[in-house]
Tab-separated table of N, CA, C and O in Angstrom:
chain	number	residue	atom	x	y	z
A	1	UNK	N	89.582	110.127	105.898
A	1	UNK	CA	89.737	108.922	106.689
A	1	UNK	C	88.966	107.758	106.074
A	1	UNK	O	89.435	106.632	106.115
A	2	UNK	N	87.788	108.023	105.502
A	2	UNK	CA	87.019	106.925	104.927
A	2	UNK	C	87.780	106.246	103.796
A	2	UNK	O	87.524	105.094	103.472
A	3	UNK	N	88.727	106.957	103.182
A	3	UNK	CA	89.541	106.358	102.128
A	3	UNK	C	90.450	105.263	102.671
A	3	UNK	O	90.940	104.441	101.903
A	4	UNK	N	90.704	105.238	103.961
A	4	UNK	CA	91.552	104.203	104.544
A	4	UNK	C	90.919	102.820	104.408
A	4	UNK	O	91.629	101.821	104.419
A	5	UNK	N	89.610	102.751	104.256
A	5	UNK	CA	88.940	101.448	104.107
A	5	UNK	C	89.523	100.673	102.935
A	5	UNK	O	89.641	99.461	102.986
A	6	UNK	N	89.901	101.378	101.872
A	6	UNK	CA	90.444	100.701	100.692
A	6	UNK	C	91.834	100.127	100.949
A	6	UNK	O	92.305	99.295	100.184
A	7	UNK	N	92.499	100.575	102.029
A	7	UNK	CA	93.850	100.102	102.359
A	7	UNK	C	93.853	98.906	103.305
A	7	UNK	O	94.904	98.322	103.552
A	8	UNK	N	92.703	98.549	103.873
A	8	UNK	CA	92.644	97.437	104.829
A	8	UNK	C	93.177	96.166	104.154
A	8	UNK	O	92.782	95.818	103.047
A	9	UNK	N	94.126	95.512	104.830
A	9	UNK	CA	94.715	94.279	104.315
A	9	UNK	C	95.818	94.498	103.294
A	9	UNK	O	96.372	93.543	102.780
A	10	UNK	N	96.138	95.757	103.021
A	10	UNK	CA	97.181	96.063	102.043
A	10	UNK	C	98.416	96.641	102.733
A	10	UNK	O	98.344	97.153	103.844
A	11	UNK	N	99.542	96.549	102.026
A	11	UNK	CA	100.789	97.092	102.549
A	11	UNK	C	100.797	98.602	102.353
A	11	UNK	O	100.534	99.095	101.250
A	12	UNK	N	101.062	99.331	103.437
A	12	UNK	CA	101.079	100.787	103.388
A	12	UNK	C	102.371	101.320	103.993
A	12	UNK	O	103.109	100.596	104.664
A	13	UNK	N	102.641	102.603	103.744
A	13	UNK	CA	103.729	103.278	104.437
A	13	UNK	C	103.132	104.387	105.273
A	13	UNK	O	102.065	104.920	104.962
A	14	UNK	N	103.814	104.700	106.370
A	14	UNK	CA	103.353	105.719	107.305
A	14	UNK	C	104.541	106.585	107.679
A	14	UNK	O	105.613	106.070	108.015
A	15	UNK	N	104.354	107.894	107.611
A	15	UNK	CA	105.351	108.832	108.105
A	15	UNK	C	104.751	109.502	109.334
A	15	UNK	O	103.610	109.974	109.301
A	16	UNK	N	105.520	109.537	110.421
A	16	UNK	CA	105.030	110.089	111.680
A	16	UNK	C	105.543	111.515	111.895
A	16	UNK	O	106.443	111.974	111.202
A	17	UNK	N	104.957	112.188	112.881
A	17	UNK	CA	105.326	113.574	113.167
A	17	UNK	C	106.772	113.719	113.608
A	17	UNK	O	107.357	114.783	113.456
A	18	UNK	N	107.374	112.655	114.139
A	18	UNK	CA	108.780	112.723	114.528
A	18	UNK	C	109.697	112.188	113.425
A	18	UNK	O	110.831	111.806	113.670
A	19	UNK	N	109.178	112.184	112.182
A	19	UNK	CA	109.950	111.880	110.962
A	19	UNK	C	110.425	110.436	110.879
A	19	UNK	O	111.479	110.162	110.329
A	20	UNK	N	109.628	109.511	111.389
A	20	UNK	CA	109.954	108.095	111.254
A	20	UNK	C	109.130	107.504	110.123
A	20	UNK	O	108.021	107.956	109.837
A	21	UNK	N	109.688	106.483	109.461
A	21	UNK	CA	109.052	105.860	108.302
A	21	UNK	C	108.783	104.396	108.614
A	21	UNK	O	109.697	103.649	108.969
A	22	UNK	N	107.537	103.981	108.489
A	22	UNK	CA	107.128	102.609	108.759
A	22	UNK	C	106.432	102.024	107.540
A	22	UNK	O	105.793	102.746	106.774
A	23	UNK	N	106.531	100.707	107.397
A	23	UNK	CA	105.775	99.952	106.402
A	23	UNK	C	105.110	98.793	107.119
A	23	UNK	O	105.677	98.235	108.059
A	24	UNK	N	103.919	98.429	106.665
A	24	UNK	CA	103.229	97.284	107.245
A	24	UNK	C	101.871	97.088	106.610
A	24	UNK	O	101.459	97.851	105.734
A	25	UNK	N	101.166	96.071	107.081
A	25	UNK	CA	99.821	95.751	106.597
A	25	UNK	C	98.807	96.470	107.488
A	25	UNK	O	98.839	96.305	108.709
A	26	UNK	N	97.937	97.264	106.883
A	26	UNK	CA	96.910	97.969	107.654
A	26	UNK	C	95.838	96.972	108.066
A	26	UNK	O	95.151	96.393	107.226
A	27	UNK	N	95.701	96.768	109.369
A	27	UNK	CA	94.714	95.832	109.906
A	27	UNK	C	93.433	96.536	110.329
A	27	UNK	O	92.365	95.932	110.318
A	28	UNK	N	93.523	97.798	110.717
A	28	UNK	CA	92.328	98.511	111.154
A	28	UNK	C	92.638	99.951	111.515
A	28	UNK	O	93.793	100.354	111.622
A	29	UNK	N	91.561	100.733	111.692
A	29	UNK	CA	91.681	102.132	112.084
A	29	UNK	C	90.374	102.568	112.738
A	29	UNK	O	89.368	101.875	112.660
A	30	UNK	N	90.406	103.723	113.392
A	30	UNK	CA	89.193	104.254	113.995
A	30	UNK	C	88.951	105.677	113.498
A	30	UNK	O	89.679	106.177	112.637
A	31	UNK	N	87.934	106.347	114.058
A	31	UNK	CA	87.543	107.666	113.549
A	31	UNK	C	88.566	108.757	113.815
A	31	UNK	O	88.522	109.803	113.179
A	32	UNK	N	89.505	108.521	114.719
A	32	UNK	CA	90.563	109.515	114.958
A	32	UNK	C	91.865	109.122	114.264
A	32	UNK	O	92.925	109.629	114.579
A	33	UNK	N	91.779	108.210	113.330
A	33	UNK	CA	92.881	107.731	112.501
A	33	UNK	C	93.978	107.035	113.299
A	33	UNK	O	95.123	106.989	112.882
A	34	UNK	N	93.631	106.495	114.472
A	34	UNK	CA	94.537	105.561	115.121
A	34	UNK	C	94.554	104.329	114.228
A	34	UNK	O	93.507	103.916	113.724
A	35	UNK	N	95.730	103.749	114.005
A	35	UNK	CA	95.811	102.609	113.096
A	35	UNK	C	96.527	101.430	113.747
A	35	UNK	O	97.295	101.602	114.695
A	36	UNK	N	96.277	100.254	113.208
A	36	UNK	CA	96.965	99.028	113.615
A	36	UNK	C	97.673	98.485	112.388
A	36	UNK	O	97.048	98.260	111.351
A	37	UNK	N	98.997	98.320	112.504
A	37	UNK	CA	99.817	97.736	111.438
A	37	UNK	C	100.324	96.377	111.884
A	37	UNK	O	100.766	96.226	113.025
A	38	UNK	N	100.298	95.405	110.998
A	38	UNK	CA	100.937	94.116	111.284
A	38	UNK	C	102.127	93.960	110.341
A	38	UNK	O	102.225	94.660	109.329
A	39	UNK	N	103.011	93.031	110.681
A	39	UNK	CA	104.226	92.777	109.881
A	39	UNK	C	104.969	94.080	109.577
A	39	UNK	O	105.442	94.283	108.461
A	40	UNK	N	105.044	94.957	110.546
A	40	UNK	CA	105.617	96.275	110.280
A	40	UNK	C	107.124	96.311	110.478
A	40	UNK	O	107.698	95.529	111.238
A	41	UNK	N	107.737	97.221	109.738
A	41	UNK	CA	109.166	97.499	109.866
A	41	UNK	C	109.356	99.010	109.858
A	41	UNK	O	108.584	99.741	109.234
A	42	UNK	N	110.356	99.452	110.584
A	42	UNK	CA	110.766	100.849	110.519
A	42	UNK	C	112.010	100.904	109.648
A	42	UNK	O	112.931	100.102	109.817
A	43	UNK	N	112.030	101.818	108.704
A	43	UNK	CA	113.193	101.987	107.825
A	43	UNK	C	113.930	103.257	108.232
A	43	UNK	O	113.330	104.305	108.377
A	44	UNK	N	115.248	103.116	108.383
A	44	UNK	CA	116.100	104.264	108.675
A	44	UNK	C	117.032	104.432	107.485
A	44	UNK	O	117.832	103.554	107.192
A	45	UNK	N	116.875	105.557	106.797
A	45	UNK	CA	117.640	105.851	105.588
A	45	UNK	C	118.763	106.820	105.951
A	45	UNK	O	118.514	107.856	106.572
A	46	UNK	N	119.977	106.503	105.552
A	46	UNK	CA	121.130	107.344	105.863
A	46	UNK	C	121.566	108.160	104.657
A	46	UNK	O	121.308	107.794	103.515
A	47	UNK	N	122.254	109.256	104.942
A	47	UNK	CA	122.826	110.095	103.895
A	47	UNK	C	123.986	109.370	103.228
A	47	UNK	O	124.599	108.481	103.826
A	48	UNK	N	124.282	109.757	102.003
A	48	UNK	CA	125.424	109.206	101.276
A	48	UNK	C	126.697	109.419	102.098
A	48	UNK	O	126.958	110.516	102.574
A	49	UNK	N	127.480	108.364	102.311
A	49	UNK	CA	128.729	108.455	103.041
A	49	UNK	C	128.584	108.369	104.549
A	49	UNK	O	129.573	108.286	105.268
A	50	UNK	N	127.353	108.391	105.063
A	50	UNK	CA	127.146	108.350	106.510
A	50	UNK	C	127.278	106.933	107.058
A	50	UNK	O	128.006	106.687	107.994
A	51	UNK	N	126.580	106.002	106.474
A	51	UNK	CA	126.666	104.588	106.832
A	51	UNK	C	126.553	103.787	105.559
A	51	UNK	O	125.890	104.194	104.603
A	52	UNK	N	127.196	102.642	105.554
A	52	UNK	CA	127.195	101.780	104.356
A	52	UNK	C	125.788	101.305	104.010
A	52	UNK	O	125.361	101.390	102.871
A	53	UNK	N	125.058	100.787	105.021
A	53	UNK	CA	123.736	100.222	104.760
A	53	UNK	C	122.678	100.890	105.622
A	53	UNK	O	122.927	101.273	106.761
A	54	UNK	N	121.485	101.019	105.052
A	54	UNK	CA	120.340	101.519	105.794
A	54	UNK	C	119.879	100.451	106.770
A	54	UNK	O	120.248	99.292	106.654
A	55	UNK	N	119.042	100.855	107.722
A	55	UNK	CA	118.542	99.909	108.720
A	55	UNK	C	117.083	99.573	108.457
A	55	UNK	O	116.313	100.422	108.013
A	56	UNK	N	116.736	98.341	108.739
A	56	UNK	CA	115.354	97.877	108.690
A	56	UNK	C	115.089	97.192	110.023
A	56	UNK	O	115.665	96.144	110.313
A	57	UNK	N	114.239	97.803	110.841
A	57	UNK	CA	113.973	97.298	112.181
A	57	UNK	C	112.574	96.688	112.224
A	57	UNK	O	111.580	97.411	112.168
A	58	UNK	N	112.478	95.340	112.296
A	58	UNK	CA	111.161	94.713	112.393
A	58	UNK	C	110.489	95.108	113.706
A	58	UNK	O	111.120	95.125	114.760
A	59	UNK	N	109.210	95.462	113.632
A	59	UNK	CA	108.508	95.857	114.851
A	59	UNK	C	107.186	95.128	115.038
A	59	UNK	O	106.398	95.492	115.894
A	60	UNK	N	106.905	94.109	114.215
A	60	UNK	CA	105.723	93.263	114.416
A	60	UNK	C	104.422	94.025	114.279
A	60	UNK	O	104.132	94.595	113.243
A	61	UNK	N	103.648	94.054	115.361
A	61	UNK	CA	102.367	94.767	115.369
A	61	UNK	C	102.576	96.130	116.008
A	61	UNK	O	103.157	96.238	117.082
A	62	UNK	N	102.109	97.162	115.325
A	62	UNK	CA	102.201	98.530	115.838
A	62	UNK	C	100.818	99.135	115.932
A	62	UNK	O	100.026	99.012	115.000
A	63	UNK	N	100.543	99.785	117.044
A	63	UNK	CA	99.347	100.606	117.183
A	63	UNK	C	99.848	102.044	117.187
A	63	UNK	O	100.654	102.426	118.032
A	64	UNK	N	99.404	102.819	116.205
A	64	UNK	CA	99.900	104.186	116.040
A	64	UNK	C	98.758	105.172	116.250
A	64	UNK	O	97.670	104.995	115.703
A	65	UNK	N	99.039	106.205	117.033
A	65	UNK	CA	98.034	107.229	117.311
A	65	UNK	C	97.861	108.154	116.117
A	65	UNK	O	98.830	108.554	115.480
A	66	UNK	N	96.633	108.482	115.823
A	66	UNK	CA	96.315	109.325	114.681
A	66	UNK	C	96.967	110.695	114.727
A	66	UNK	O	97.355	111.231	113.692
A	67	UNK	N	97.121	111.257	115.933
A	67	UNK	CA	97.725	112.597	116.028
A	67	UNK	C	99.235	112.568	115.817
A	67	UNK	O	99.864	113.618	115.772
A	68	UNK	N	99.812	111.382	115.666
A	68	UNK	CA	101.246	111.258	115.400
A	68	UNK	C	101.530	110.868	113.947
A	68	UNK	O	102.671	110.657	113.574
A	69	UNK	N	100.482	110.780	113.130
A	69	UNK	CA	100.628	110.364	111.734
A	69	UNK	C	100.527	111.575	110.818
A	69	UNK	O	99.599	112.365	110.922
A	70	UNK	N	101.504	111.710	109.932
A	70	UNK	CA	101.513	112.797	108.956
A	70	UNK	C	100.962	112.314	107.626
A	70	UNK	O	100.190	112.999	106.969
A	71	UNK	N	101.366	111.108	107.207
A	71	UNK	CA	101.037	110.635	105.862
A	71	UNK	C	100.868	109.122	105.868
A	71	UNK	O	101.633	108.407	106.519
A	72	UNK	N	99.849	108.651	105.132
A	72	UNK	CA	99.627	107.221	104.922
A	72	UNK	C	99.450	107.004	103.427
A	72	UNK	O	98.714	107.746	102.780
A	73	UNK	N	100.135	106.013	102.891
A	73	UNK	CA	99.979	105.722	101.470
A	73	UNK	C	100.128	104.244	101.185
A	73	UNK	O	100.830	103.529	101.900
A	74	UNK	N	99.463	103.794	100.135
A	74	UNK	CA	99.567	102.396	99.729
A	74	UNK	C	100.885	102.168	99.004
A	74	UNK	O	101.363	103.034	98.281
A	75	UNK	N	101.474	101.004	99.203
A	75	UNK	CA	102.739	100.649	98.563
A	75	UNK	C	102.467	99.782	97.350
A	75	UNK	O	101.766	98.774	97.442
A	76	UNK	N	103.021	100.175	96.220
A	76	UNK	CA	102.972	99.365	95.006
A	76	UNK	C	104.246	98.525	94.997
A	76	UNK	O	105.313	99.011	94.644
A	77	UNK	N	104.129	97.279	95.422
A	77	UNK	CA	105.310	96.429	95.576
A	77	UNK	C	106.000	96.113	94.255
A	77	UNK	O	107.161	95.726	94.240
A	78	UNK	N	105.300	96.302	93.138
A	78	UNK	CA	105.942	96.060	91.846
A	78	UNK	C	106.960	97.155	91.526
A	78	UNK	O	107.785	96.994	90.642
A	79	UNK	N	106.896	98.276	92.248
A	79	UNK	CA	107.828	99.374	92.019
A	79	UNK	C	108.651	99.693	93.260
A	79	UNK	O	109.153	100.793	93.413
A	80	UNK	N	108.791	98.728	94.147
A	80	UNK	CA	109.526	98.939	95.388
A	80	UNK	C	111.019	99.093	95.114
A	80	UNK	O	111.608	98.307	94.366
A	81	UNK	N	111.650	100.114	95.714
A	81	UNK	CA	113.078	100.323	95.469
A	81	UNK	C	113.942	99.312	96.232
A	81	UNK	O	113.467	98.648	97.148
A	82	UNK	N	115.199	99.229	95.864
A	82	UNK	CA	116.171	98.442	96.626
A	82	UNK	C	116.584	99.322	97.805
A	82	UNK	O	117.401	100.221	97.673
A	83	UNK	N	115.962	99.073	98.964
A	83	UNK	CA	116.153	99.949	100.128
A	83	UNK	C	117.600	100.016	100.596
A	83	UNK	O	117.996	100.972	101.233
A	84	UNK	N	118.403	99.015	100.283
A	84	UNK	CA	119.804	99.057	100.716
A	84	UNK	C	120.592	100.122	99.964
A	84	UNK	O	121.622	100.591	100.434
A	85	UNK	N	120.091	100.524	98.779
A	85	UNK	CA	120.808	101.501	97.961
A	85	UNK	C	120.223	102.912	98.030
A	85	UNK	O	120.806	103.841	97.493
A	86	UNK	N	119.072	103.069	98.680
A	86	UNK	CA	118.443	104.384	98.781
A	86	UNK	C	119.201	105.225	99.801
A	86	UNK	O	119.496	104.771	100.899
A	87	UNK	N	119.540	106.440	99.439
A	87	UNK	CA	120.201	107.372	100.350
A	87	UNK	C	119.444	108.688	100.332
A	87	UNK	O	118.810	109.032	99.332
A	88	UNK	N	119.490	109.439	101.410
A	88	UNK	CA	118.797	110.718	101.428
A	88	UNK	C	118.983	111.448	102.735
A	88	UNK	O	119.473	110.900	103.723
A	89	UNK	N	118.593	112.717	102.720
A	89	UNK	CA	118.641	113.536	103.927
A	89	UNK	C	117.498	113.127	104.848
A	89	UNK	O	116.426	112.731	104.383
A	90	UNK	N	117.702	113.251	106.157
A	90	UNK	CA	116.631	112.908	107.086
A	90	UNK	C	115.440	113.847	106.915
A	90	UNK	O	115.604	115.009	106.558
A	91	UNK	N	114.246	113.322	107.165
A	91	UNK	CA	113.067	114.167	107.181
A	91	UNK	C	113.107	115.063	108.402
A	91	UNK	O	113.691	114.709	109.434
A	92	UNK	N	112.496	116.209	108.300
A	92	UNK	CA	112.414	117.100	109.462
A	92	UNK	C	111.164	116.760	110.244
A	92	UNK	O	110.141	116.393	109.673
A	93	UNK	N	111.248	116.890	111.539
A	93	UNK	CA	110.119	116.631	112.405
A	93	UNK	C	109.025	117.662	112.146
A	93	UNK	O	109.303	118.813	111.810
A	94	UNK	N	107.770	117.245	112.301
A	94	UNK	CA	106.673	118.190	112.185
A	94	UNK	C	106.124	118.569	113.553
A	94	UNK	O	105.124	119.268	113.658
A	95	UNK	N	106.772	118.083	114.610
A	95	UNK	CA	106.339	118.445	115.950
A	95	UNK	C	106.593	119.928	116.191
A	95	UNK	O	107.667	120.437	115.887
A	96	UNK	N	105.592	120.593	116.726
A	96	UNK	CA	105.764	122.003	117.066
A	96	UNK	C	106.296	122.114	118.486
A	96	UNK	O	105.794	121.458	119.384
A	97	UNK	N	107.315	122.954	118.699
A	97	UNK	CA	107.826	123.111	120.069
A	97	UNK	C	106.781	123.793	120.938
A	97	UNK	O	106.066	124.677	120.475
A	98	UNK	N	106.679	123.354	122.161
A	98	UNK	CA	105.691	123.953	123.096
A	98	UNK	C	106.278	125.129	123.817
A	98	UNK	O	107.375	125.270	124.113
């Protein structure tokens, strides 16, 4: 978690336990890895032939609970893909059934 300090003010990506993908600027976090993202968007990537274009849903400021976060990583914008052309299988949820 202490490594998150280096991401403050930078663009990051977040994958959640329900297999959603977000991008935004990391504004802050706490000891339980709850995070605050600004300028965030959710990206929905479709399989080849499923839909013509992927979706990008602006969500502004997001407060995300640490127990719902699977992965956080910094984005290198110099190597950002053309999201309209990216296709792939959906991620599987990491939620365990009760």
